[in-house]
CSV table of C-alpha atoms and ligand atoms in Angstrom, one decimal:
chain,number,residue,atom,x,y,z
A,1350,UNK,CA,-15.9,67.9,38.4
A,1351,UNK,CA,-14.7,65.5,35.7
A,1352,UNK,CA,-12.8,66.8,32.7
A,1353,UNK,CA,-15.7,66.1,30.5
A,1354,UNK,CA,-18.2,68.0,32.7
A,1355,UNK,CA,-15.8,70.9,32.7
A,1356,UNK,CA,-15.6,70.8,28.9
A,1357,UNK,CA,-19.4,70.7,28.7
A,1358,UNK,CA,-19.8,73.8,31.0
A,1359,UNK,CA,-17.2,75.7,29.0
A,1360,UNK,CA,-18.9,74.9,25.7
A,1361,UNK,CA,-22.3,75.9,27.0
A,1362,UNK,CA,-20.8,79.2,28.1
A,1363,UNK,CA,-19.4,79.8,24.6
A,1364,UNK,CA,-22.7,78.8,23.0
A,1365,UNK,CA,-24.5,81.1,25.4
A,1366,UNK,CA,-22.6,84.0,24.0
A,1367,UNK,CA,-23.8,83.2,20.5
A,1368,UNK,CA,-27.3,84.1,21.8
A,1369,UNK,CA,-29.6,82.6,19.3
A,1370,UNK,CA,-27.5,83.2,16.2
A,1371,UNK,CA,-27.0,80.2,13.9
A,1372,UNK,CA,-23.6,78.5,14.2
A,1373,UNK,CA,-21.9,76.2,11.7
A,1374,UNK,CA,-19.3,74.0,13.3
A,1375,UNK,CA,-16.9,71.4,12.0
A,1376,UNK,CA,-16.4,70.0,15.5
A,1377,UNK,CA,-18.5,67.9,17.8
A,1378,UNK,CA,-20.0,70.1,20.5
A,1379,UNK,CA,-22.1,69.6,23.6
A,1380,UNK,CA,-24.8,71.7,25.1
A,1381,UNK,CA,-26.2,71.2,28.6
A,1382,UNK,CA,-29.8,72.1,29.4
A,1383,UNK,CA,-31.2,72.1,32.9
A,1384,UNK,CA,-34.8,72.5,33.9
A,1385,UNK,CA,-35.1,71.9,37.7
A,1386,UNK,CA,-34.1,68.3,38.2
A,1387,UNK,CA,-34.0,67.3,34.6
A,1388,UNK,CA,-30.6,67.8,33.0
A,1389,UNK,CA,-30.1,66.9,29.3
A,1390,UNK,CA,-26.8,67.1,27.4
A,1391,UNK,CA,-27.2,67.4,23.6
A,1392,UNK,CA,-24.6,67.2,20.8
A,1393,UNK,CA,-24.6,68.5,17.3
A,1394,UNK,CA,-23.2,65.0,16.3
A,1395,UNK,CA,-26.4,63.3,15.0
A,1396,UNK,CA,-28.5,66.0,16.9
A,1397,UNK,CA,-28.1,63.6,19.7
A,1398,UNK,CA,-28.9,63.4,23.4
A,1399,UNK,CA,-25.7,62.1,25.1
A,1400,UNK,CA,-26.9,62.1,28.7
A,1401,UNK,CA,-30.3,62.5,30.4
A,1402,UNK,CA,-30.3,62.9,34.2
A,1403,UNK,CA,-33.4,62.6,36.3
A,1404,UNK,CA,-33.4,62.0,40.1
A,1405,UNK,CA,-34.2,58.5,41.3
A,1406,UNK,CA,-36.4,57.7,44.3
A,1407,UNK,CA,-33.6,58.7,46.6
A,1408,UNK,CA,-33.0,62.0,44.9
A,1409,UNK,CA,-29.8,60.9,43.2
A,1410,UNK,CA,-29.4,62.2,39.7
A,1411,UNK,CA,-29.4,59.1,37.4
A,1412,UNK,CA,-28.3,59.1,33.8
A,1413,UNK,CA,-30.9,56.9,32.1
A,1414,UNK,CA,-29.6,56.8,28.5
A,1415,UNK,CA,-26.8,54.7,27.1
A,1416,UNK,CA,-23.9,56.5,25.6
A,1417,UNK,CA,-20.2,57.1,25.3
A,1418,UNK,CA,-17.4,58.8,27.3
A,1419,UNK,CA,-15.7,60.8,24.6
A,1420,UNK,CA,-15.8,62.1,21.1
A,1421,UNK,CA,-13.7,59.3,19.6
A,1422,UNK,CA,-16.1,56.6,21.1
A,1423,UNK,CA,-19.1,58.7,20.0
A,1424,UNK,CA,-17.9,58.9,16.4
A,1425,UNK,CA,-17.3,55.1,16.4
A,1426,UNK,CA,-20.9,54.4,17.6
A,1427,UNK,CA,-22.5,51.6,15.5
A,1428,UNK,CA,-25.9,51.8,17.3
A,1429,UNK,CA,-27.0,55.4,16.8
A,1430,UNK,CA,-27.6,55.7,20.6
A,1431,UNK,CA,-30.1,58.6,21.1
A,1432,UNK,CA,-29.4,60.0,17.7
A,1433,UNK,CA,-31.8,61.4,15.1
A,1434,UNK,CA,-31.8,58.7,12.4
A,1435,UNK,CA,-32.9,58.9,8.7
A,1436,UNK,CA,-33.6,59.5,6.0
A,1437,UNK,CA,-35.4,56.2,6.6
A,1438,UNK,CA,-35.3,54.7,10.0
A,1439,UNK,CA,-35.2,50.9,10.5
A,1440,UNK,CA,-34.5,48.6,7.6
A,1441,UNK,CA,-35.0,48.8,3.8
A,1442,UNK,CA,-34.9,45.3,2.3
A,1443,UNK,CA,-32.7,44.2,-0.6
A,1444,UNK,CA,-31.1,47.7,-0.6
A,1445,UNK,CA,-33.4,49.1,-3.2
A,1446,UNK,CA,-36.7,50.8,-3.8
A,1447,UNK,CA,-38.8,52.7,-6.4
A,1448,UNK,CA,-39.9,56.3,-6.1
A,1449,UNK,CA,-41.8,58.2,-8.7
A,1450,UNK,CA,-41.1,55.4,-11.3
A,1451,UNK,CA,-37.4,55.6,-10.8
A,1452,UNK,CA,-35.4,52.6,-9.3
A,1453,UNK,CA,-32.9,53.5,-6.6
A,1454,UNK,CA,-30.2,51.2,-5.3
A,1455,UNK,CA,-28.5,51.9,-2.0
A,1456,UNK,CA,-25.3,50.6,-0.5
A,1457,UNK,CA,-26.2,48.1,2.3
A,1458,UNK,CA,-24.7,48.7,5.7
A,1459,UNK,CA,-26.3,45.8,7.7
A,1460,UNK,CA,-26.1,42.4,5.9
A,1461,UNK,CA,-28.2,42.8,2.8
A,1462,UNK,CA,-30.3,45.6,4.2
A,1463,UNK,CA,-30.0,49.4,4.8
A,1464,UNK,CA,-30.3,50.3,8.5
A,1465,UNK,CA,-31.2,53.7,9.7
A,1466,UNK,CA,-30.5,55.6,6.5
A,1467,UNK,CA,-27.2,53.9,5.4
A,1468,UNK,CA,-23.5,54.0,6.3
A,1469,UNK,CA,-23.6,57.4,8.0
A,1470,UNK,CA,-27.3,58.3,7.9
A,1471,UNK,CA,-28.2,61.4,9.9
A,1472,UNK,CA,-27.0,60.0,13.3
A,1473,UNK,CA,-23.3,60.3,12.5
A,1474,UNK,CA,-23.0,63.7,10.8
A,1475,UNK,CA,-22.7,67.2,12.3
A,1476,UNK,CA,-25.9,69.2,12.4
A,1477,UNK,CA,-26.1,73.0,12.6
A,1478,UNK,CA,-27.2,74.5,15.9
A,1479,UNK,CA,-29.8,77.0,15.1
A,1480,UNK,CA,-31.2,78.1,18.4
A,1481,UNK,CA,-30.5,77.5,22.1
A,1482,UNK,CA,-33.0,79.3,24.3
A,1483,UNK,CA,-33.3,79.1,28.1
A,1484,UNK,CA,-36.2,80.5,30.1
A,1485,UNK,CA,-37.2,79.7,33.6
A,1486,UNK,CA,-39.9,77.3,32.6
A,1487,UNK,CA,-38.5,75.7,29.4
A,1488,UNK,CA,-35.5,75.4,27.2
A,1489,UNK,CA,-35.4,74.9,23.4
A,1490,UNK,CA,-32.6,73.6,21.3
A,1491,UNK,CA,-33.0,73.4,17.5
A,1492,UNK,CA,-30.7,71.7,14.9
A,1493,UNK,CA,-30.9,71.6,11.2
A,1494,UNK,CA,-29.3,69.4,8.5
A,1495,UNK,CA,-29.2,69.3,4.7
A,1496,UNK,CA,-29.0,65.9,3.1
A,1497,UNK,CA,-28.0,66.3,-0.5
A,1498,UNK,CA,-29.5,64.6,-3.6
A,1499,UNK,CA,-27.8,61.2,-4.0
A,1500,UNK,CA,-26.5,61.0,-0.5
A,1501,UNK,CA,-26.4,57.3,0.5
A,1502,UNK,CA,-28.3,56.8,-2.8
A,1503,UNK,CA,-31.5,58.7,-1.8
A,1504,UNK,CA,-33.0,61.1,-4.3
A,1505,UNK,CA,-33.7,64.8,-3.6
A,1506,UNK,CA,-32.1,67.5,-1.5
A,1507,UNK,CA,-33.7,67.2,1.9
A,1508,UNK,CA,-33.9,69.9,4.6
A,1509,UNK,CA,-34.4,68.6,8.2
A,1510,UNK,CA,-35.2,70.4,11.4
A,1511,UNK,CA,-35.3,68.9,14.9
A,1512,UNK,CA,-36.6,71.0,17.8
A,1513,UNK,CA,-36.3,69.7,21.3
A,1514,UNK,CA,-38.3,71.5,24.0
A,1515,UNK,CA,-37.3,70.5,27.5
A,1516,UNK,CA,-39.4,71.1,30.6
A,1517,UNK,CA,-38.8,69.9,34.1
A,1518,UNK,CA,-40.3,66.4,33.5
A,1519,UNK,CA,-40.4,66.0,29.7
A,1520,UNK,CA,-38.7,66.2,26.4
A,1521,UNK,CA,-41.0,67.2,23.5
A,1522,UNK,CA,-39.4,66.7,20.1
A,1523,UNK,CA,-40.6,68.0,16.8
A,1524,UNK,CA,-39.0,66.7,13.6
A,1525,UNK,CA,-39.9,68.3,10.2
A,1526,UNK,CA,-38.4,67.7,6.8
A,1527,UNK,CA,-39.1,68.3,3.1
A,1528,UNK,CA,-37.4,67.7,-0.2
A,1529,UNK,CA,-36.8,70.8,-2.2
A,1530,UNK,CA,-36.7,69.0,-5.6
A,1531,UNK,CA,-37.4,65.2,-6.0
A,1532,UNK,CA,-39.9,62.8,-4.4
A,1533,UNK,CA,-38.1,60.8,-1.7
A,1534,UNK,CA,-38.9,58.4,1.2
A,1535,UNK,CA,-38.8,60.1,4.6
A,1536,UNK,CA,-39.1,58.4,8.0
A,1537,UNK,CA,-36.9,60.3,10.5
A,1538,UNK,CA,-36.9,58.9,14.0
A,1539,UNK,CA,-35.5,59.6,17.5
A,1540,UNK,CA,-33.5,56.7,18.7
A,1541,UNK,CA,-33.4,57.2,22.5
A,1542,UNK,CA,-32.0,54.1,24.3
A,1543,UNK,CA,-32.9,53.9,28.0
A,1544,UNK,CA,-32.1,52.1,31.1
A,1545,UNK,CA,-34.4,53.6,33.7
A,1546,UNK,CA,-32.3,52.1,36.5
A,1547,UNK,CA,-29.3,54.0,35.2
A,1548,UNK,CA,-27.2,53.4,32.1
A,1549,UNK,CA,-24.6,51.6,34.3
A,1550,UNK,CA,-27.0,49.4,36.2
A,1551,UNK,CA,-26.8,46.2,34.1
A,1552,UNK,CA,-29.8,45.0,32.0
A,1553,UNK,CA,-33.4,46.1,31.6
A,1554,UNK,CA,-35.0,42.7,32.2
A,1555,UNK,CA,-36.5,43.9,35.5
A,1556,UNK,CA,-38.3,46.8,33.9
A,1557,UNK,CA,-42.1,46.6,33.6
A,1558,UNK,CA,-43.5,47.6,30.3
A,1559,UNK,CA,-46.9,48.2,28.7
A,1560,UNK,CA,-47.4,48.8,25.0
A,1561,UNK,CA,-50.8,50.0,23.7
A,1562,UNK,CA,-50.9,47.8,20.7
A,1563,UNK,CA,-51.8,44.2,20.0
A,1564,UNK,CA,-50.4,44.1,16.4
A,1565,UNK,CA,-46.8,43.6,15.3
A,1566,UNK,CA,-45.3,43.9,11.8
A,1567,UNK,CA,-44.2,40.3,11.1
A,1568,UNK,CA,-40.6,39.9,10.0
A,1569,UNK,CA,-38.6,37.3,8.1
A,1570,UNK,CA,-35.3,36.0,9.4
A,1571,UNK,CA,-33.4,39.0,7.8
A,1572,UNK,CA,-35.7,41.2,9.9
A,1573,UNK,CA,-37.6,42.4,6.8
A,1574,UNK,CA,-41.4,42.6,6.9
A,1575,UNK,CA,-43.3,39.7,5.3
A,1576,UNK,CA,-46.2,42.1,4.7
A,1577,UNK,CA,-48.4,40.5,7.4
A,1578,UNK,CA,-49.4,42.0,10.7
A,1579,UNK,CA,-49.7,39.6,13.6
A,1580,UNK,CA,-51.9,39.6,16.7
A,1581,UNK,CA,-49.7,39.4,19.8
A,1582,UNK,CA,-52.3,38.2,22.4
A,1583,UNK,CA,-50.8,35.6,24.7
A,1584,UNK,CA,-47.4,35.5,22.9
A,1585,UNK,CA,-44.0,36.8,24.2
A,1586,UNK,CA,-44.8,40.0,22.2
A,1587,UNK,CA,-47.9,40.7,24.3
A,1588,UNK,CA,-47.4,43.8,26.5
A,1589,UNK,CA,-51.0,45.0,26.3
A,1590,UNK,CA,-51.1,44.5,30.1
A,1591,UNK,CA,-48.1,45.4,32.2
A,1592,UNK,CA,-45.4,42.8,32.1
A,1593,UNK,CA,-41.8,42.6,33.2
A,1594,UNK,CA,-39.6,42.5,30.1
A,1595,UNK,CA,-37.6,39.6,31.5
A,1596,UNK,CA,-40.6,37.4,32.3
A,1597,UNK,CA,-42.0,37.8,28.8
A,1598,UNK,CA,-38.7,37.8,27.0
A,1599,UNK,CA,-38.8,36.4,23.5
A,1600,UNK,CA,-36.3,33.5,23.0
A,1601,UNK,CA,-34.3,32.4,19.9
A,1602,UNK,CA,-33.2,34.9,19.1
A,1603,UNK,CA,-33.5,36.4,22.5
A,1604,UNK,CA,-34.9,39.9,22.8
A,1605,UNK,CA,-37.0,42.3,20.8
A,1606,UNK,CA,-36.5,44.1,17.6
A,1607,UNK,CA,-40.0,44.7,16.4
A,1608,UNK,CA,-42.6,47.3,15.4
A,1609,UNK,CA,-46.0,47.5,17.1
A,1610,UNK,CA,-48.7,49.2,15.0
A,1611,UNK,CA,-50.3,52.0,16.9
A,1612,UNK,CA,-54.0,52.7,16.6
A,1613,UNK,CA,-54.7,56.1,14.9
A,1614,UNK,CA,-54.3,59.0,17.3
A,1615,UNK,CA,-53.4,56.8,20.2
A,1616,UNK,CA,-51.1,59.4,21.7
A,1617,UNK,CA,-49.8,57.4,24.6
A,1618,UNK,CA,-47.9,54.5,23.0
A,1619,UNK,CA,-46.0,52.9,25.9
A,1620,UNK,CA,-45.1,53.1,29.6
A,1621,UNK,CA,-42.1,51.7,31.3
A,1622,UNK,CA,-41.0,51.6,34.9
A,1623,UNK,CA,-38.0,50.5,36.9
A,1624,UNK,CA,-38.6,49.7,40.6
A,1625,UNK,CA,-34.8,50.0,41.2
A,1626,UNK,CA,-34.8,53.8,40.5
A,1627,UNK,CA,-38.6,54.3,40.8
A,1628,UNK,CA,-38.5,56.2,37.5
A,1629,UNK,CA,-41.5,55.8,35.1
A,1630,UNK,CA,-41.2,56.8,31.4
A,1631,UNK,CA,-44.3,57.5,29.3
A,1632,UNK,CA,-43.9,57.8,25.5
A,1633,UNK,CA,-46.3,59.6,23.2
A,1634,UNK,CA,-45.9,59.8,19.5
A,1635,UNK,CA,-47.7,60.8,16.3
A,1636,UNK,CA,-45.9,58.0,14.4
A,1637,UNK,CA,-47.8,55.0,13.0
A,1638,UNK,CA,-45.7,52.4,14.8
A,1639,UNK,CA,-43.4,52.1,17.8
A,1640,UNK,CA,-40.2,50.2,17.4
A,1641,UNK,CA,-39.2,48.2,20.5
A,1642,UNK,CA,-35.5,47.1,20.7
A,1643,UNK,CA,-33.7,45.5,23.6
A,1644,UNK,CA,-30.1,46.2,22.4
A,1645,UNK,CA,-29.7,42.5,21.5
A,1646,UNK,CA,-26.6,43.0,19.4
A,1647,UNK,CA,-24.8,45.2,22.0
A,1648,UNK,CA,-21.9,43.1,23.3
A,1649,UNK,CA,-18.8,44.4,25.1
A,1650,UNK,CA,-19.4,48.0,24.1
A,1651,UNK,CA,-17.5,50.5,26.2
A,1652,UNK,CA,-19.9,53.1,27.4
A,1653,UNK,CA,-20.0,56.2,29.7
A,1654,UNK,CA,-17.7,55.9,32.7
A,1655,UNK,CA,-16.0,52.9,31.2
A,1656,UNK,CA,-19.0,50.7,31.8
A,1657,UNK,CA,-19.2,47.7,29.5
A,1658,UNK,CA,-22.7,47.4,27.9
A,1659,UNK,CA,-23.9,43.8,27.2
A,1660,UNK,CA,-27.1,42.5,25.5
A,1661,UNK,CA,-30.2,44.1,27.0
A,1662,UNK,CA,-28.2,46.9,28.7
A,1663,UNK,CA,-30.9,49.2,27.4
A,1664,UNK,CA,-34.1,49.4,25.4
A,1665,UNK,CA,-35.6,51.8,22.9
A,1666,UNK,CA,-39.1,52.9,22.1
A,1667,UNK,CA,-39.0,54.7,18.8
A,1668,UNK,CA,-41.8,56.4,16.8
A,1669,UNK,CA,-41.5,55.2,13.2
A,1670,UNK,CA,-43.4,54.6,10.1
A,1671,UNK,CA,-43.9,50.9,8.9
A,1672,UNK,CA,-40.5,49.3,8.3
A,1673,UNK,CA,-39.5,48.9,4.7
A,1674,UNK,CA,-42.7,50.7,3.6
A,1675,UNK,CA,-40.9,51.7,0.4
A,1676,UNK,CA,-41.1,48.0,-0.7
A,1677,UNK,CA,-44.6,47.2,0.7
A,1678,UNK,CA,-47.6,48.8,-1.2
A,1679,UNK,CA,-49.8,47.3,1.5
A,1680,UNK,CA,-48.3,49.7,4.1
A,1681,UNK,CA,-48.9,53.4,4.2
A,1682,UNK,CA,-46.6,55.2,1.8
A,1683,UNK,CA,-43.6,57.2,3.1
A,1684,UNK,CA,-42.7,58.8,-0.2
A,1685,UNK,CA,-43.0,62.5,0.1
A,1686,UNK,CA,-43.3,64.5,-3.1
A,1687,UNK,CA,-41.2,67.7,-3.5
A,1688,UNK,CA,-42.2,70.4,-0.9
A,1689,UNK,CA,-44.5,68.1,1.0
A,1690,UNK,CA,-43.7,68.4,4.7
A,1691,UNK,CA,-42.9,65.4,6.9
A,1692,UNK,CA,-43.7,66.1,10.5
A,1693,UNK,CA,-43.5,63.9,13.6
A,1694,UNK,CA,-43.8,64.6,17.3
A,1695,UNK,CA,-42.4,62.5,20.2
A,1696,UNK,CA,-43.0,63.2,23.8
A,1697,UNK,CA,-41.1,61.4,26.5
A,1698,UNK,CA,-42.2,62.2,30.1
A,1699,UNK,CA,-40.4,61.2,33.3
A,1700,UNK,CA,-42.0,60.7,36.8
A,1701,UNK,CA,-41.2,59.0,40.1
A,1702,UNK,CA,-44.8,57.9,40.4
A,1703,UNK,CA,-45.6,54.3,39.4
A,1704,UNK,CA,-48.5,54.0,37.1
A,1705,UNK,CA,-50.5,51.0,38.2
B,3290,NAG,C1,-45.0,69.7,22.2
B,3290,NAG,O1,-44.6,70.7,21.2
B,3290,NAG,C2,-45.5,71.0,20.3
B,3290,NAG,C3,-44.9,71.9,19.2
B,3290,NAG,O2,-44.3,73.0,19.8
B,3290,NAG,C4,-46.8,71.5,20.9
B,3290,NAG,O3,-47.8,71.8,20.0
B,3290,NAG,C5,-47.3,70.5,22.0
B,3290,NAG,O4,-48.4,71.1,22.7
B,3290,NAG,C6,-46.2,70.2,22.9
B,3290,NAG,N1,-46.7,69.2,23.9
B,3290,NAG,C7,-46.5,69.3,25.2
B,3290,NAG,C8,-47.1,68.2,26.0
B,3290,NAG,O5,-45.8,70.2,25.7
B,3291,NAG,C1,-39.3,44.8,40.7
B,3291,NAG,O1,-39.9,44.5,39.5
B,3291,NAG,C2,-39.6,43.2,39.0
B,3291,NAG,C3,-40.2,43.1,37.6
B,3291,NAG,O2,-41.5,43.3,37.6
B,3291,NAG,C4,-40.1,42.1,39.9
B,3291,NAG,O3,-39.7,40.8,39.5
B,3291,NAG,C5,-39.5,42.3,41.3
B,3291,NAG,O4,-40.1,41.4,42.2
B,3291,NAG,C6,-39.8,43.8,41.8
B,3291,NAG,N1,-39.1,44.0,43.0
B,3291,NAG,C7,-39.7,44.6,44.1
B,3291,NAG,C8,-38.8,44.7,45.3
B,3291,NAG,O5,-40.9,44.9,44.0
B,3292,NAG,C1,-56.4,40.6,22.5
B,3292,NAG,O1,-56.4,41.3,23.7
B,3292,NAG,C2,-57.1,42.5,23.7
B,3292,NAG,C3,-56.9,43.2,25.0
B,3292,NAG,O2,-56.9,42.3,26.1
B,3292,NAG,C4,-58.6,42.2,23.4
B,3292,NAG,O3,-59.3,43.4,23.3
B,3292,NAG,C5,-58.7,41.5,22.1
B,3292,NAG,O4,-60.1,41.1,21.9
B,3292,NAG,C6,-57.8,40.3,22.1
B,3292,NAG,N1,-57.9,39.6,20.8
B,3292,NAG,C7,-58.0,38.3,20.6
B,3292,NAG,C8,-57.9,37.8,19.2
B,3292,NAG,O5,-58.1,37.5,21.5
B,3293,NAG,C1,-55.4,34.3,25.4
B,3293,NAG,O1,-55.6,33.6,26.6
B,3293,NAG,C2,-56.9,33.8,27.1
B,3293,NAG,C3,-57.0,33.1,28.5
B,3293,NAG,O2,-56.3,32.0,28.5
B,3293,NAG,C4,-58.0,33.2,26.1
B,3293,NAG,O3,-59.3,33.5,26.6
B,3293,NAG,C5,-57.8,34.0,24.8
B,3293,NAG,O4,-58.7,33.4,23.8
B,3293,NAG,C6,-56.4,33.9,24.3
B,3293,NAG,N1,-56.2,34.7,23.1
B,3293,NAG,C7,-55.6,34.3,22.0
B,3293,NAG,C8,-55.6,35.3,20.9
B,3293,NAG,O5,-55.1,33.2,21.9
B,3294,NAG,C1,-42.1,62.7,-10.6
B,3294,NAG,O1,-41.2,63.1,-11.6
B,3294,NAG,C2,-41.8,63.9,-12.6
B,3294,NAG,C3,-40.8,64.1,-13.7
B,3294,NAG,O2,-39.5,64.2,-13.3
B,3294,NAG,C4,-42.1,65.3,-11.9
B,3294,NAG,O3,-42.7,66.2,-12.9
B,3294,NAG,C5,-43.2,65.0,-10.8
B,3294,NAG,O4,-43.4,66.2,-10.1
B,3294,NAG,C6,-42.6,63.9,-9.9
B,3294,NAG,N1,-43.6,63.6,-8.9
B,3294,NAG,C7,-43.5,63.8,-7.6
B,3294,NAG,C8,-44.6,63.2,-6.8
B,3294,NAG,O5,-42.5,64.3,-7.1
């Protein structure tokens, strides 16, 4: 047993004693949940998943999300690996927006843009553990966070709750939020970053992928939407039919960082498979778009077990609204008036069965 695993089991024991009562902590903590062969470790830091183990085709537990070895590395994370991100996921252009006839300016944290809610966002703060429930058939873990009026420049006190339900082959996440006073933009997302062959297996170029959408949100060179949607048929963005990511791979710049528009009520957004592990991931979301990213900017990043992550070490499929919707009246609005509840569900399922 590694020191870290030991620490995890100790902490879970402590949390187990809390028995449902809310805890407020000023320290990073970890909570392990096991449902048959699926073992997921959560942290109150960013309400994150830090490891997700599922057996590969040989029965070997395989950790299929990128992450870090210790609390110091976790706190230094620049990529929000597997965190809950917000108040507004993805980018806001020109670090400004209008809400209810008021102009707001926000400190940029990525060139001229705001990425994933600003300098800290929700992915790099401590959340409150509200509930940890284990039954034979499912487990539930719930975190809450209060984001105060003016934080990162956003208006309104926001209350956020994230509830993860874990069953033997799936993670079902429900995110809800509302502002208690002012209208504010809300687009809170779950930034899971996978490598289905194992986080330490190299790159994801040999994965097969299918995305149920033929429209992307076109971007300019600063990765801000032009306002147009583009049909992907026959381009390197076309994953309507199963493709290997490496065969299709977009060049110059290499890799994907793009939102696909989901048809209303599509449910199943994407499927991915690694023939190295045999693991298939299916992703369902109630969001309007799915963001596909191939960790293009990840270079020489020290990850779990001292493994060094390089570009395309992982990929993410994230349910989001339209990027920079606050500056695009042609996109569905993500401004929520006071009291109006934002709600999003994401379902990630895991199987050893290939889907074609
Ligand atoms: C996911 O959780 C939501 C909310 O609890 C529930 O309504 C839904 O049926 C769940 N989906 C699955 C596939 O378990
Ligand atoms: C595994 O999948 C990749 C990507 O589709 C493909 O290039 C490769 O031939 C497959 N390998 C086997 C052994 O099927
Ligand atoms: C794009 O491909 C989809 C699925 O194959 C098809 O339904 C659609 O008609 C195509 N669109 C164009 C413009 O070719
Ligand atoms: C894609 O390619 C197919 C076959 O070559 C062709 O029939 C179709 O019109 C093309 N679609 C687009 C949008 O270019
Ligand atoms: C906009 O601001 C006005 C005045 O501050 C307030 O009365 C109104 O409720 C706000 N609208 C929304 C949608 O929050």
